[in-house]
Short mmCIF file of C-alpha atoms and ligand atoms in Angstrom, two decimals:
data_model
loop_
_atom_site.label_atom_id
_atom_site.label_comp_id
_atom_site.label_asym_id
_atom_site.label_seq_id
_atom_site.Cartn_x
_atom_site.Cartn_y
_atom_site.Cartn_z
CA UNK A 759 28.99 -17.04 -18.35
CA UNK A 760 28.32 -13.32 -20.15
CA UNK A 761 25.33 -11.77 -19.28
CA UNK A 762 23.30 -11.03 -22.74
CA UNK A 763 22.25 -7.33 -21.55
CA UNK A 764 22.56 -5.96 -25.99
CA UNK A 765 24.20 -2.64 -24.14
CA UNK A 766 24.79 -1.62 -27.91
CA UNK A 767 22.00 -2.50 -29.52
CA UNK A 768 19.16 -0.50 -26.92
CA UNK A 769 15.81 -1.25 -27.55
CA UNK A 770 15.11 2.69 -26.40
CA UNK A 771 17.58 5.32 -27.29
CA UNK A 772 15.68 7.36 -24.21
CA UNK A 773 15.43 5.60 -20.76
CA UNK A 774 11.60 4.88 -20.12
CA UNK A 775 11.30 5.79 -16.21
CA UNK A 776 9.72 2.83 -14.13
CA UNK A 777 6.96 5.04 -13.39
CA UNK A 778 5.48 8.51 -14.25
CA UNK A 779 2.08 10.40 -12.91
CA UNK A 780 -0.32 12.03 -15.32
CA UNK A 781 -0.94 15.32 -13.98
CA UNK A 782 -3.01 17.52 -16.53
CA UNK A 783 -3.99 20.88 -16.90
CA UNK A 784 -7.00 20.69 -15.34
CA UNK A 785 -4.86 19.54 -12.26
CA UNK A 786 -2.21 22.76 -13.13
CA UNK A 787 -5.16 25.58 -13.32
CA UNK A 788 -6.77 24.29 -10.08
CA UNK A 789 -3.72 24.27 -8.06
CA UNK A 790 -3.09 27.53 -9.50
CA UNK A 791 -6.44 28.83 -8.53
CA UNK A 792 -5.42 27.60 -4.76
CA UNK A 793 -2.04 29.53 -4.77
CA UNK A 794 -3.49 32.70 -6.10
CA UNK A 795 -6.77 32.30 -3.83
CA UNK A 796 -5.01 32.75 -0.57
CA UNK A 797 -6.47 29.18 1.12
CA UNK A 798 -3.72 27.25 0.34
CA UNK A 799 -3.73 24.75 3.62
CA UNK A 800 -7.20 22.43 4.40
CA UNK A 801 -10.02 24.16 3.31
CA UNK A 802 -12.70 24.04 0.60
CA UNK A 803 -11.33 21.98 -1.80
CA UNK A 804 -10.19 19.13 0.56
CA UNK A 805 -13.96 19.41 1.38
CA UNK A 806 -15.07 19.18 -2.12
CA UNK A 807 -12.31 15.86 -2.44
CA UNK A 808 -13.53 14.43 0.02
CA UNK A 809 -17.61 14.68 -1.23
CA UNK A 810 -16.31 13.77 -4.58
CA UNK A 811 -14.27 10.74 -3.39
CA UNK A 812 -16.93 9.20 -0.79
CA UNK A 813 -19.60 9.06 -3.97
CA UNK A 814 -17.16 7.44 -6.51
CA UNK A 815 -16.33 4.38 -3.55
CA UNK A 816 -19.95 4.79 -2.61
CA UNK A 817 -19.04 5.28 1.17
CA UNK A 818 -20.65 7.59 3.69
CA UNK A 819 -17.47 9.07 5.27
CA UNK A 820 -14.70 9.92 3.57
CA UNK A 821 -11.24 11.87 5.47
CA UNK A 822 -8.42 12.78 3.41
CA UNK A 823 -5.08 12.80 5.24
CA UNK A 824 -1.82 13.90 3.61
CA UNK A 825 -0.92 9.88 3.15
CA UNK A 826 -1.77 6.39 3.37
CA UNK A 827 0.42 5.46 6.11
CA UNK A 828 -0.93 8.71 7.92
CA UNK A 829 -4.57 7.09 7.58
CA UNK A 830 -3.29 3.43 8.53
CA UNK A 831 -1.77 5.37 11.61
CA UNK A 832 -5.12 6.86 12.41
CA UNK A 833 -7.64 4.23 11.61
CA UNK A 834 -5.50 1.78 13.86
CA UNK A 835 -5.37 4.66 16.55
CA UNK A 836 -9.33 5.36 16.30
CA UNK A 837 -9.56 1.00 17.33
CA UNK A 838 -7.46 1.91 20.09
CA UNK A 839 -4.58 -0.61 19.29
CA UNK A 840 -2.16 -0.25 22.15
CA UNK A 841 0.70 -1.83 23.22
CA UNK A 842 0.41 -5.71 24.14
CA UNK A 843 -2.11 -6.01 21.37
CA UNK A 844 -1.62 -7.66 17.90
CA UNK A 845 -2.20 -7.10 14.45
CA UNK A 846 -2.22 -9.35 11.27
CA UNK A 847 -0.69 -7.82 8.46
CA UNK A 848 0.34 -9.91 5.40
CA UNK A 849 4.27 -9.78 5.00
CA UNK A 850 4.64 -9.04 1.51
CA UNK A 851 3.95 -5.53 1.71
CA UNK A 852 5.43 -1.79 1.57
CA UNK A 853 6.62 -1.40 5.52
CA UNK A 854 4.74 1.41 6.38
CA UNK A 855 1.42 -1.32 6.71
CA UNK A 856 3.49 -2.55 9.87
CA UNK A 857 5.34 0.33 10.75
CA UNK A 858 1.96 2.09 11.57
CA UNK A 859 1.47 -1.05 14.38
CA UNK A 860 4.96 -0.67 15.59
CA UNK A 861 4.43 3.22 16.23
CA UNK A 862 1.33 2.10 18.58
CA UNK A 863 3.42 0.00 21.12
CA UNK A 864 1.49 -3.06 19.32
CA UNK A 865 2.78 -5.94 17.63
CA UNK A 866 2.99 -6.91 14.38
CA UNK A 867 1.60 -10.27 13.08
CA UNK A 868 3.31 -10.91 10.11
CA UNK A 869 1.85 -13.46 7.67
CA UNK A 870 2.15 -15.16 4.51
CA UNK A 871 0.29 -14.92 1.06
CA UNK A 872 -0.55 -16.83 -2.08
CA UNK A 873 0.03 -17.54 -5.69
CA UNK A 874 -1.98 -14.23 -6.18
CA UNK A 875 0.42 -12.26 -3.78
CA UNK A 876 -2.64 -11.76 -1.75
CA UNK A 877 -2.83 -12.66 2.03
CA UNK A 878 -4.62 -15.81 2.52
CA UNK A 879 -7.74 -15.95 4.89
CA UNK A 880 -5.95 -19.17 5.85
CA UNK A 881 -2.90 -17.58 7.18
CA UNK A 882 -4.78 -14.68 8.71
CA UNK A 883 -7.25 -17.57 10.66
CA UNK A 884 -4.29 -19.55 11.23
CA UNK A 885 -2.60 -16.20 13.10
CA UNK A 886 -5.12 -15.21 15.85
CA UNK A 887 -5.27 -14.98 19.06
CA UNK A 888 -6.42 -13.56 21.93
CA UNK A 889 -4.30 -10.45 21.49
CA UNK A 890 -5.37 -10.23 18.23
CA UNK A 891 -7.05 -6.62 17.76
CA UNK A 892 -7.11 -6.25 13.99
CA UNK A 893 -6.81 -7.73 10.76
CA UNK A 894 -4.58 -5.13 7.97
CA UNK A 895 -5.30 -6.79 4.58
CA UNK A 896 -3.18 -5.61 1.70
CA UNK A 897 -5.16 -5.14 -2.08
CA UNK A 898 -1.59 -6.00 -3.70
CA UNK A 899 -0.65 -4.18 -6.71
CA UNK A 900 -4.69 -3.35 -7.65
CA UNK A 901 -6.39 -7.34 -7.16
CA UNK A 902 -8.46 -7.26 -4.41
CA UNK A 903 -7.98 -10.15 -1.78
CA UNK A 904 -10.77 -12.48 -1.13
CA UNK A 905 -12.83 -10.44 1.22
CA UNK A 906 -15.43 -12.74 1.78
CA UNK A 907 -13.74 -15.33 3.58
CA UNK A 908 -11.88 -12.06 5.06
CA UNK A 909 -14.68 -10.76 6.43
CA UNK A 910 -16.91 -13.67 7.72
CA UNK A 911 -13.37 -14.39 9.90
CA UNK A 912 -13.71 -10.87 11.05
CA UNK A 913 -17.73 -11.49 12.13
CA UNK A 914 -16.66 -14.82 13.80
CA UNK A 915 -13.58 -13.47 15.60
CA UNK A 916 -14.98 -10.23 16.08
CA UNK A 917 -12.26 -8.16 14.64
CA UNK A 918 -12.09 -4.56 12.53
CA UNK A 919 -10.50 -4.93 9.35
CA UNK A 920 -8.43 -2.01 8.10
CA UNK A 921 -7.96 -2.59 4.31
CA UNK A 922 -4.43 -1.30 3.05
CA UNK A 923 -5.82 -0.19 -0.44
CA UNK A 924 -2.70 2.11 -1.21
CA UNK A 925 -2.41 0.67 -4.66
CA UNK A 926 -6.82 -0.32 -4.95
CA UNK A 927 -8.10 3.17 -5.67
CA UNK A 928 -11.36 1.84 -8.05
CA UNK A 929 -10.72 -1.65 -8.18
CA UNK A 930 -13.71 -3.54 -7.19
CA UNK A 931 -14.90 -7.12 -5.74
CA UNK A 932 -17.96 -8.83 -6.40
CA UNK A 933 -18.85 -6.04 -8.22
CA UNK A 934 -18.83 -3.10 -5.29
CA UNK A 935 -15.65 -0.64 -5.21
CA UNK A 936 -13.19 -1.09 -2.46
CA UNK A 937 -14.12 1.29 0.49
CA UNK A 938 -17.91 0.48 -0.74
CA UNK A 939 -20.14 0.67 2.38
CA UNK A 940 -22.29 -2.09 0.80
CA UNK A 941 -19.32 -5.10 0.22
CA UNK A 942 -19.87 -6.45 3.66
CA UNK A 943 -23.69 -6.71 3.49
CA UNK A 944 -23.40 -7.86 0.04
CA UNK A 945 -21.14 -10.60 0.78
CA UNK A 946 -22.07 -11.50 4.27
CA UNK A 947 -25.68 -10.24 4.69
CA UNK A 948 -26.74 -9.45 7.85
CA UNK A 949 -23.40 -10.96 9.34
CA UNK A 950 -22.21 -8.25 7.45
CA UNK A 951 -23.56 -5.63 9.77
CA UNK A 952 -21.50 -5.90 12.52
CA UNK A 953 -18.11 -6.14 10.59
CA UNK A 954 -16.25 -2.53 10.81
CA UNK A 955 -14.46 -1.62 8.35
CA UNK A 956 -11.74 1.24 7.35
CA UNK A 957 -10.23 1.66 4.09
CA UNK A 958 -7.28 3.78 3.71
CA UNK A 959 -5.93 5.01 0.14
CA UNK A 960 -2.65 6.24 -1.11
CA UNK A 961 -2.28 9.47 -3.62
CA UNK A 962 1.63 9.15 -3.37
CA UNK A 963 3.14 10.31 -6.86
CA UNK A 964 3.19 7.26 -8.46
CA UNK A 965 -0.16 5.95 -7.43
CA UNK A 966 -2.97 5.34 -9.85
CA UNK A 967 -4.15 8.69 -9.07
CA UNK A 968 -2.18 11.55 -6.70
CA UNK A 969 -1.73 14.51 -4.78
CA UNK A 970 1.77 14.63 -4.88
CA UNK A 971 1.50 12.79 -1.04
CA UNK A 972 -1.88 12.12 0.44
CA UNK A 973 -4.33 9.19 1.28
CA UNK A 974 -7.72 9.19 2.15
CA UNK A 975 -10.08 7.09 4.56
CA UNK A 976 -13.33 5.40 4.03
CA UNK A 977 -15.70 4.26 6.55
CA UNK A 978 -19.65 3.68 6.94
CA UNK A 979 -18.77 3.98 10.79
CA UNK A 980 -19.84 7.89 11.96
CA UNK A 981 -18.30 7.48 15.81
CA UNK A 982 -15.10 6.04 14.15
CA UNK A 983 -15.81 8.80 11.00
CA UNK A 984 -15.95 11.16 14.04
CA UNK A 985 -12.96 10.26 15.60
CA UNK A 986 -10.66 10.00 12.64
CA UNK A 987 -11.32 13.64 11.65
CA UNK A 988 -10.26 15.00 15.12
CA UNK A 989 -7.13 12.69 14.96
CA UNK A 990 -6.24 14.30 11.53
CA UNK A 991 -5.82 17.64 12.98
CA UNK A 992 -4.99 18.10 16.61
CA UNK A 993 -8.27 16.84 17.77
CA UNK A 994 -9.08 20.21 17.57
CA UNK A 995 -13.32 20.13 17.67
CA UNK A 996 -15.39 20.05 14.04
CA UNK A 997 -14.30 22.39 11.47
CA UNK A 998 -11.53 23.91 13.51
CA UNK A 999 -10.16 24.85 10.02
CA UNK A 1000 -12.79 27.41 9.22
CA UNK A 1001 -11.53 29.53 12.26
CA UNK A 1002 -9.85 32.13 9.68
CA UNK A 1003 -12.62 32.36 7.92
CA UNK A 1004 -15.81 35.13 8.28
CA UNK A 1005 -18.00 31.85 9.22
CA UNK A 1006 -15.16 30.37 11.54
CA UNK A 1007 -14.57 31.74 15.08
CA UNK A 1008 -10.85 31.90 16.96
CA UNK A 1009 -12.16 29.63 19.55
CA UNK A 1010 -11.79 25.52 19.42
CA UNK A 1011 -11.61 22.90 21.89
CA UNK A 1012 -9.16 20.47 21.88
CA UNK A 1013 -11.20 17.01 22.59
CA UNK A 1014 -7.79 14.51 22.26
CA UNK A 1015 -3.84 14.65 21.31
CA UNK A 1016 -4.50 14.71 18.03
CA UNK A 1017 -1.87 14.19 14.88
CA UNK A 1018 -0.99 16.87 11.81
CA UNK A 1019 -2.11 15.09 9.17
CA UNK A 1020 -4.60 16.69 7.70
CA UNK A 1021 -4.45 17.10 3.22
CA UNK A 1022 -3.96 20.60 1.75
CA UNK A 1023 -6.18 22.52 -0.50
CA UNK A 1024 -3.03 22.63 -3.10
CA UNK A 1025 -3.17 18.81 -2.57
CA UNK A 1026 -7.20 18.09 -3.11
CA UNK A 1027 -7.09 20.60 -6.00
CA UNK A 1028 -5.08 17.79 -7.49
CA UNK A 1029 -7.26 15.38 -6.53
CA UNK A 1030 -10.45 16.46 -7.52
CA UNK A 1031 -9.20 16.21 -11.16
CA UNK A 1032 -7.00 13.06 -10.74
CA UNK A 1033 -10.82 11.20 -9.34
CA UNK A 1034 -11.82 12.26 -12.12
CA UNK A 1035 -9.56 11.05 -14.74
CA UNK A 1036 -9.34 7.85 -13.01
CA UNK A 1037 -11.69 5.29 -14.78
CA UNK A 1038 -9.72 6.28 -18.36
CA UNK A 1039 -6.35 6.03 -16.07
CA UNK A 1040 -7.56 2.28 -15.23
CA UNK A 1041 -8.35 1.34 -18.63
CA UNK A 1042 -5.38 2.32 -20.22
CA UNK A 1043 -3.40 0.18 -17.19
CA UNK A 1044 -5.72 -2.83 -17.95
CA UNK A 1045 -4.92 -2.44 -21.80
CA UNK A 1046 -1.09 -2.51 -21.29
CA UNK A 1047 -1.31 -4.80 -19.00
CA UNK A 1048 -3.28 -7.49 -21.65
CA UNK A 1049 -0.62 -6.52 -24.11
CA UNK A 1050 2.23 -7.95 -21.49
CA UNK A 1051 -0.21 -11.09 -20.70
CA UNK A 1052 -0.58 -11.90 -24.42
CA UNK A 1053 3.00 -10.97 -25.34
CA UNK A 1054 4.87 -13.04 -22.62
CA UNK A 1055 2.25 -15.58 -22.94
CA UNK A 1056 4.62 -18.33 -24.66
CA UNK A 1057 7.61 -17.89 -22.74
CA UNK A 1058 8.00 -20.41 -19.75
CA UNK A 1059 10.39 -17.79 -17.72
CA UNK A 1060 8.39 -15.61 -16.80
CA UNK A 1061 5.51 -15.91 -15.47
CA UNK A 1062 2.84 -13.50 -15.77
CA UNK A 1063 0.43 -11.86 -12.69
CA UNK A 1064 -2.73 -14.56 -11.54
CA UNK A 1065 -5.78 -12.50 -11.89
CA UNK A 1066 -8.98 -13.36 -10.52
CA UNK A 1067 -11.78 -13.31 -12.58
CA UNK A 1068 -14.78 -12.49 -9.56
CA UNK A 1069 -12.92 -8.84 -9.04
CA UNK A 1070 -11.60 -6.13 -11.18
CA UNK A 1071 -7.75 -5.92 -11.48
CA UNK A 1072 -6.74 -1.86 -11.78
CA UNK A 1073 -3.00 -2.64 -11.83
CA UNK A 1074 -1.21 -0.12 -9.64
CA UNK A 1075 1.53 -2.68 -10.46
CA UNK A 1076 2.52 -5.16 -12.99
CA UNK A 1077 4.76 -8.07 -11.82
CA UNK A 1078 6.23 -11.30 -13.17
CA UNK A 1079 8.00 -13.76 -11.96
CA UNK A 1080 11.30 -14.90 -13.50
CA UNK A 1081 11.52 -18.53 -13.51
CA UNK A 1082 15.26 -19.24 -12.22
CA UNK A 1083 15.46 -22.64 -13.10
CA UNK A 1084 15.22 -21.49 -16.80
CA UNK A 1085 17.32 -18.90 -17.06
CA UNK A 1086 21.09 -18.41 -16.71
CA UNK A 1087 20.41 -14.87 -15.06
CA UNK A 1088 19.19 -13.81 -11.73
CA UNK A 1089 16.88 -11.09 -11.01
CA UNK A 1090 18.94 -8.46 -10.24
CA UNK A 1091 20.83 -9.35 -13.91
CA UNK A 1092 17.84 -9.37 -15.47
CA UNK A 1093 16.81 -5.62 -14.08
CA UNK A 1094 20.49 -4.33 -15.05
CA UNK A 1095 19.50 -6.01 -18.24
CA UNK A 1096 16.18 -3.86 -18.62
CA UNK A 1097 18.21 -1.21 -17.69
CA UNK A 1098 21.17 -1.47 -20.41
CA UNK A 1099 17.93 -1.51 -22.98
CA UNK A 1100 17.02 1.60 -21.40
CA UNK A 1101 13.93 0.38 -19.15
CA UNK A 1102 13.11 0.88 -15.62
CA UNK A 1103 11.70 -1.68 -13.40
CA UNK A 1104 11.56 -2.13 -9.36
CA UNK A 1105 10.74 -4.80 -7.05
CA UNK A 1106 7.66 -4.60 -4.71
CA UNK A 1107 8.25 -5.57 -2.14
CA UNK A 1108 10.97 -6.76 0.51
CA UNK A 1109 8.70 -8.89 2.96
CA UNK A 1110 8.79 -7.00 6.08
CA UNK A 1111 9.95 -9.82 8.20
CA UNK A 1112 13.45 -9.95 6.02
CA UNK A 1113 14.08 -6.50 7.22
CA UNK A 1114 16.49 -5.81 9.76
CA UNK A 1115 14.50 -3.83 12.41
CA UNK A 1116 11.63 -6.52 12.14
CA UNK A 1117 13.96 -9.56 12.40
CA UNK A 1118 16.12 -7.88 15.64
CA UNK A 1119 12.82 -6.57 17.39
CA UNK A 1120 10.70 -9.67 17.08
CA UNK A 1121 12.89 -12.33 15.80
CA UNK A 1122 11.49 -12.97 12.60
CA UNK A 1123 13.81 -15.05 10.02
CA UNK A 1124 14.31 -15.92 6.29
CA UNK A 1125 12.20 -19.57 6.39
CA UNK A 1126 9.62 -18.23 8.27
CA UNK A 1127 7.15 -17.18 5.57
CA UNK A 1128 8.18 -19.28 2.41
CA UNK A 1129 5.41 -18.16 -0.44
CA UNK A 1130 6.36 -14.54 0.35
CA UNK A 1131 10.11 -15.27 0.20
CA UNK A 1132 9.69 -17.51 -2.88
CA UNK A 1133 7.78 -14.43 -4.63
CA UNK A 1134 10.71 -12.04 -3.90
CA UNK A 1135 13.36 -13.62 -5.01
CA UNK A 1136 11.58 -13.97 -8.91
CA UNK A 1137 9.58 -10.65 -8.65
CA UNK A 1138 10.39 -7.97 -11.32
CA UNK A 1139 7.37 -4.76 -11.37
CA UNK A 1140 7.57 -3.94 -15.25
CA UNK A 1141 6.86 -0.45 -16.06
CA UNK A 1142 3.01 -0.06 -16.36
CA UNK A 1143 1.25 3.50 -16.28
CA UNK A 1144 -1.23 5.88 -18.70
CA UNK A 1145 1.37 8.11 -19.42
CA UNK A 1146 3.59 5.33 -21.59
CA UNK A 1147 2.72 5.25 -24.95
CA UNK A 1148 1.42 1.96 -26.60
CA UNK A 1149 5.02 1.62 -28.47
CA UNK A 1150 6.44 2.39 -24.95
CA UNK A 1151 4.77 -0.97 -23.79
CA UNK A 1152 5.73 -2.84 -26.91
CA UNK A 1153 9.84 -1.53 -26.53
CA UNK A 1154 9.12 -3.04 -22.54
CA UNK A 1155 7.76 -6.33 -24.21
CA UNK A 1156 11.01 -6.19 -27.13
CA UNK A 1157 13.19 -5.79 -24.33
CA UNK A 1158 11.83 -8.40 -22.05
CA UNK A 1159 11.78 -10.99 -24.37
CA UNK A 1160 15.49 -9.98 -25.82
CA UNK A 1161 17.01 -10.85 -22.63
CA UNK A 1162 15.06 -13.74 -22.04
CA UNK A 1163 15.69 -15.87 -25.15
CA UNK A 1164 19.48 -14.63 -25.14
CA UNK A 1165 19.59 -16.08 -21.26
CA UNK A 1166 17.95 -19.48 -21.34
CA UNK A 1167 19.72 -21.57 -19.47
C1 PLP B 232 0.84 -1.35 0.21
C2 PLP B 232 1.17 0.05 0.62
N1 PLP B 232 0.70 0.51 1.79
C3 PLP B 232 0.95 1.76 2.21
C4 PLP B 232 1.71 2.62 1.47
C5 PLP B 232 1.98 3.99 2.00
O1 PLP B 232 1.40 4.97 1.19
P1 PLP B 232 1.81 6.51 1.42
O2 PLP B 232 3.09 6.72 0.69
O3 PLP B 232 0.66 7.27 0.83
O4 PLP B 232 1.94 6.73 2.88
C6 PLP B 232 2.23 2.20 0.24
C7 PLP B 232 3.05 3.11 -0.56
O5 PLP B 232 3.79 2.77 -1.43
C8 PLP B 232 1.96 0.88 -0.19
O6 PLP B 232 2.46 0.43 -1.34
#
C-alpha cells in the first residue's frame, strides 16, 4: 500500500524543529554581564538562582547542579544507596532516572505505568522489598503522578522518595508546586512529617525553562540540604567557592569525595531570567496544547494525552497515541509523514528495560512491563513550545490530520 506522506503538497514550506528554547534578551545581557564581570564559574548568580528558585517551589533548600541526572546522582548518593540495594523507578522514562542507580552499584527496579504514562502507586507497592531503599517517581511530560498514594507508601514502608521532575518545573498537585515543602503535610498531615523528600529539576535546552545544561534540587531536609551541597563540589567545606574572592580564604577542608557538578554563573544568569519568564512559558504550552485537544478531538486514531483534573498539567511534552488498528501506517510512517510536511516530532521514551544494557545486565525482556510497551509502540511527542507561533500549531494540527484521514485503514 502507498504511504499518503503529500511530499508535494507541504503543509510548511520551512521545517518547524520538534523543539526550540526561548532565550531572551534579558537572558543575553545577563550572561553578558557574567563574561565581561570576570566570575564566570559558581558564584553570585548561581546564589541568587538558587534564592530565586527555592521561593517560586516554596522549598527551604534549593542546590543547582549543572543537570538533572547530576542531581538524581547526588540525591540518591546523599541516601546512601549502595550496591545490593534497590530502587523503584518507573520504566517509561529518559535512562538517565536508572542510569543514576546503576552508577551506585544498586539495582534498578523497573516498573510499569498507566493510562496517564504515570507510574502507578500499585506497581511501585507491588515492587518492594526488603532491599528496597528508594522510590524515583517520574512527573511524565509535566502531569504530576498521584503523590498521595505515593507518599503514604513511602510513610508506611519507610522509604525517601526522589521525584524525577526533569520535565515538572511549576506544575503543581493539589494545589502546591512540585518541590513544595508543604505537599507532604498537606496531603498526609502529620504522616507527612516523616516522609523525605528530594526533587531534582532539569534546565537541559529544551526544557520548559534552561541553562543550556543544568538541574536543580529541592529539599526541606537541611542534613540532606547539607550534604548535597558538599557532593556538588568536591565536598570541599561551605562556600569553598568564595576562596578567590576578598571575603573567601585559600584554605578549605575536604569533608567527603565529592563530585564536579556544581552550575556556572554563565548558566544561573540564564536562569534567573528563564524562572522568571516561566508562568507566561506555561500558559502559552497549556494554550497549544487545548488547541491539539480540541482539534484532534473527533478523530478516533489518535488519541490525545489523559490529564488529570486535581493537578496542573505544564506540558514539557505533548503526546498522542496513534491508534494502529485504524490506520494503514505505523508510527515510524506516520513521523516520516510529519516530516515530508515539514514537522518535527520525537518519541519519549524507549522503556528502559527494552534497552540493551538493561536487558543483558538484569535480564529484563519485551513482555515484562506491557502498559509501558503498549504506550511506545503508538507514542508520537508533537511539537509543543512558546516559541511556535499559534499558526505554527495550527500547520502541526493541518498536518496531523492530513495524514490521518489519507491513512485510515
Ligand atoms: C525524565 C527525565 N529525567 C532526567 C533527565 C535528565 O535531565 P538532564 O539532561 O538535565 O540531565 C531527563 C532529560 O531529558 C528526563 O527527561
Amino acid at each position: 500500500m502507498s504511504i499518503q506522506t503529500a511530499a508535494d503538497n507541504s503543509v510548511r514550506e520551512t521545517f518547524l524543529p520538534y523543539a526550540l528554547p526561548s532565550i531572551g534578551e534579558e537572558e543575553i545581557v545577563e550572561v553578558v554581564d557574567s563574561l565581561r564581570s570576570g566570575w564566570i564559574t559558581t558564584g553570585p548568580k548561581v546564589k541568587r538562582f538558587e534564592l530565586d528558585f527555592a521561593e517560586y517551589v516554596d522549598s527551604k533548600h534549593a542546590i543547582a547542579v549543572n543537570s538533572c541526572t547530576a542531581g538524581l546522582h547526588i540525591a540518591l548518593t546523599a541516601l546512601g544507596i549502595g550496591p545490593d540495594d534497590e530502587v523503584i523507578v518507573p520504566t517509561f522514562t529518559f535512562c538517565s532516572t536508572a542510569n543514576v542507580v546503576v552508577h551506585l552499584g544498586a539495582r534498578p527496579v523497573l516498573v510499569d505505568v498507566g493510562q496517564d504514562f504515570n507510574v502507578t502507586p500499585e506497581a511501585i507497592e507491588a515492587a518492594i522489598t526488603p532491599r528496597t531503599k528508594a522510590i524515583v517517581p517520574v512527573h511524565y511530560s509535566g502531569q504530576a503522578c498521584d503523590l498521595e498514594t505515593i507518599y503514604a507508601l513511602a510513610a508506611r514502608y519507610n522509604l525517601p522518595v526522589v521525584e524525577d521532575a526533569a520535565h515538572a518545573v511549576g506544575a503543581t498537585y493539589n494545589g502546591h508546586k512540585i518541590g513544595s515543602d508543604a505537599l507532604p503535610l498537606s496531603l498526609l498531615g502529620r504522616r507527612g512529617q516523616g516522609v523525605r523528600v528530594i526533587t531534582v529539576f532539569s534546565f537541559y535546552a529544551i526544557k520548559n525553562m534552561t541553562t543550556g545544561e543544568g538541574g536543580m534540587i529541592t529539599t526541606a531536609d537541611d542534613a540532606l540540604a547539607e550534604h548535597m551541597r558538599l557532593l556538588t563540589l568536591h565536598g570541599m567545606s561551605r562556600d569553598a567557592w568564595k576562596r578567590y574572592t576578598s571575603a573567601g580564604s585559600w584554605y578549605y577542608e575536604v569533608v567527603l569525595p565529592g563530585y564536579k557538578d556544581n552550575m556556572t554563573d554563565i548558566q544561573a544568569a540564564l536562569g534567573i531570567h528563564q524562572l522568571r519568564r516561566l508562568d507566561d512559558f506555561i500558559t502559552t504550552r497549556q494554550r497549544y496544547a487545548r488547541l491539539y485537544d480540541e482539534a484532534f478531538a473527533d478523530l478516533q486514531e489518535v488519541e490525545t494525552p489523559v490529564v488529570r483534573s486535581d493537578r496542573n498539567h505544564v506540558y514539557h511534552l505533548y503526546v498522542v497515541r496513534l491508534e494502529p488498528d485504524r490506520l494503514a501506517i505505523d508510527r515510524a510512517q506516520f513521523i516520516e509523514a510529519l516530516k515530508a510536511h515539514n514537522i518535527g516530532a520525537s518519541v519519549h521514551f524507549i522503556p528502559v528495560h527494552l534497552h540493551p544494557f538493561y536487558q543483558e545486565r538484569f535480564g529484563y525482556r519485551r513482555g515484562d512491563l506491557p502498559q509501558a510497551e503498549i504506550i511506545y509502540d503508538r507514542i508520537v511527542s508533537l511539537p509543543l513550545y512558546p516559541r511556535m507561533t499559534e499558526a505554527d500549531v495550527h500547520d502541526v494540527i493541518q498536518a496531523v490530520r492530513h495524514i490521518v484521514t489519507t491513512n485510515r485503514r
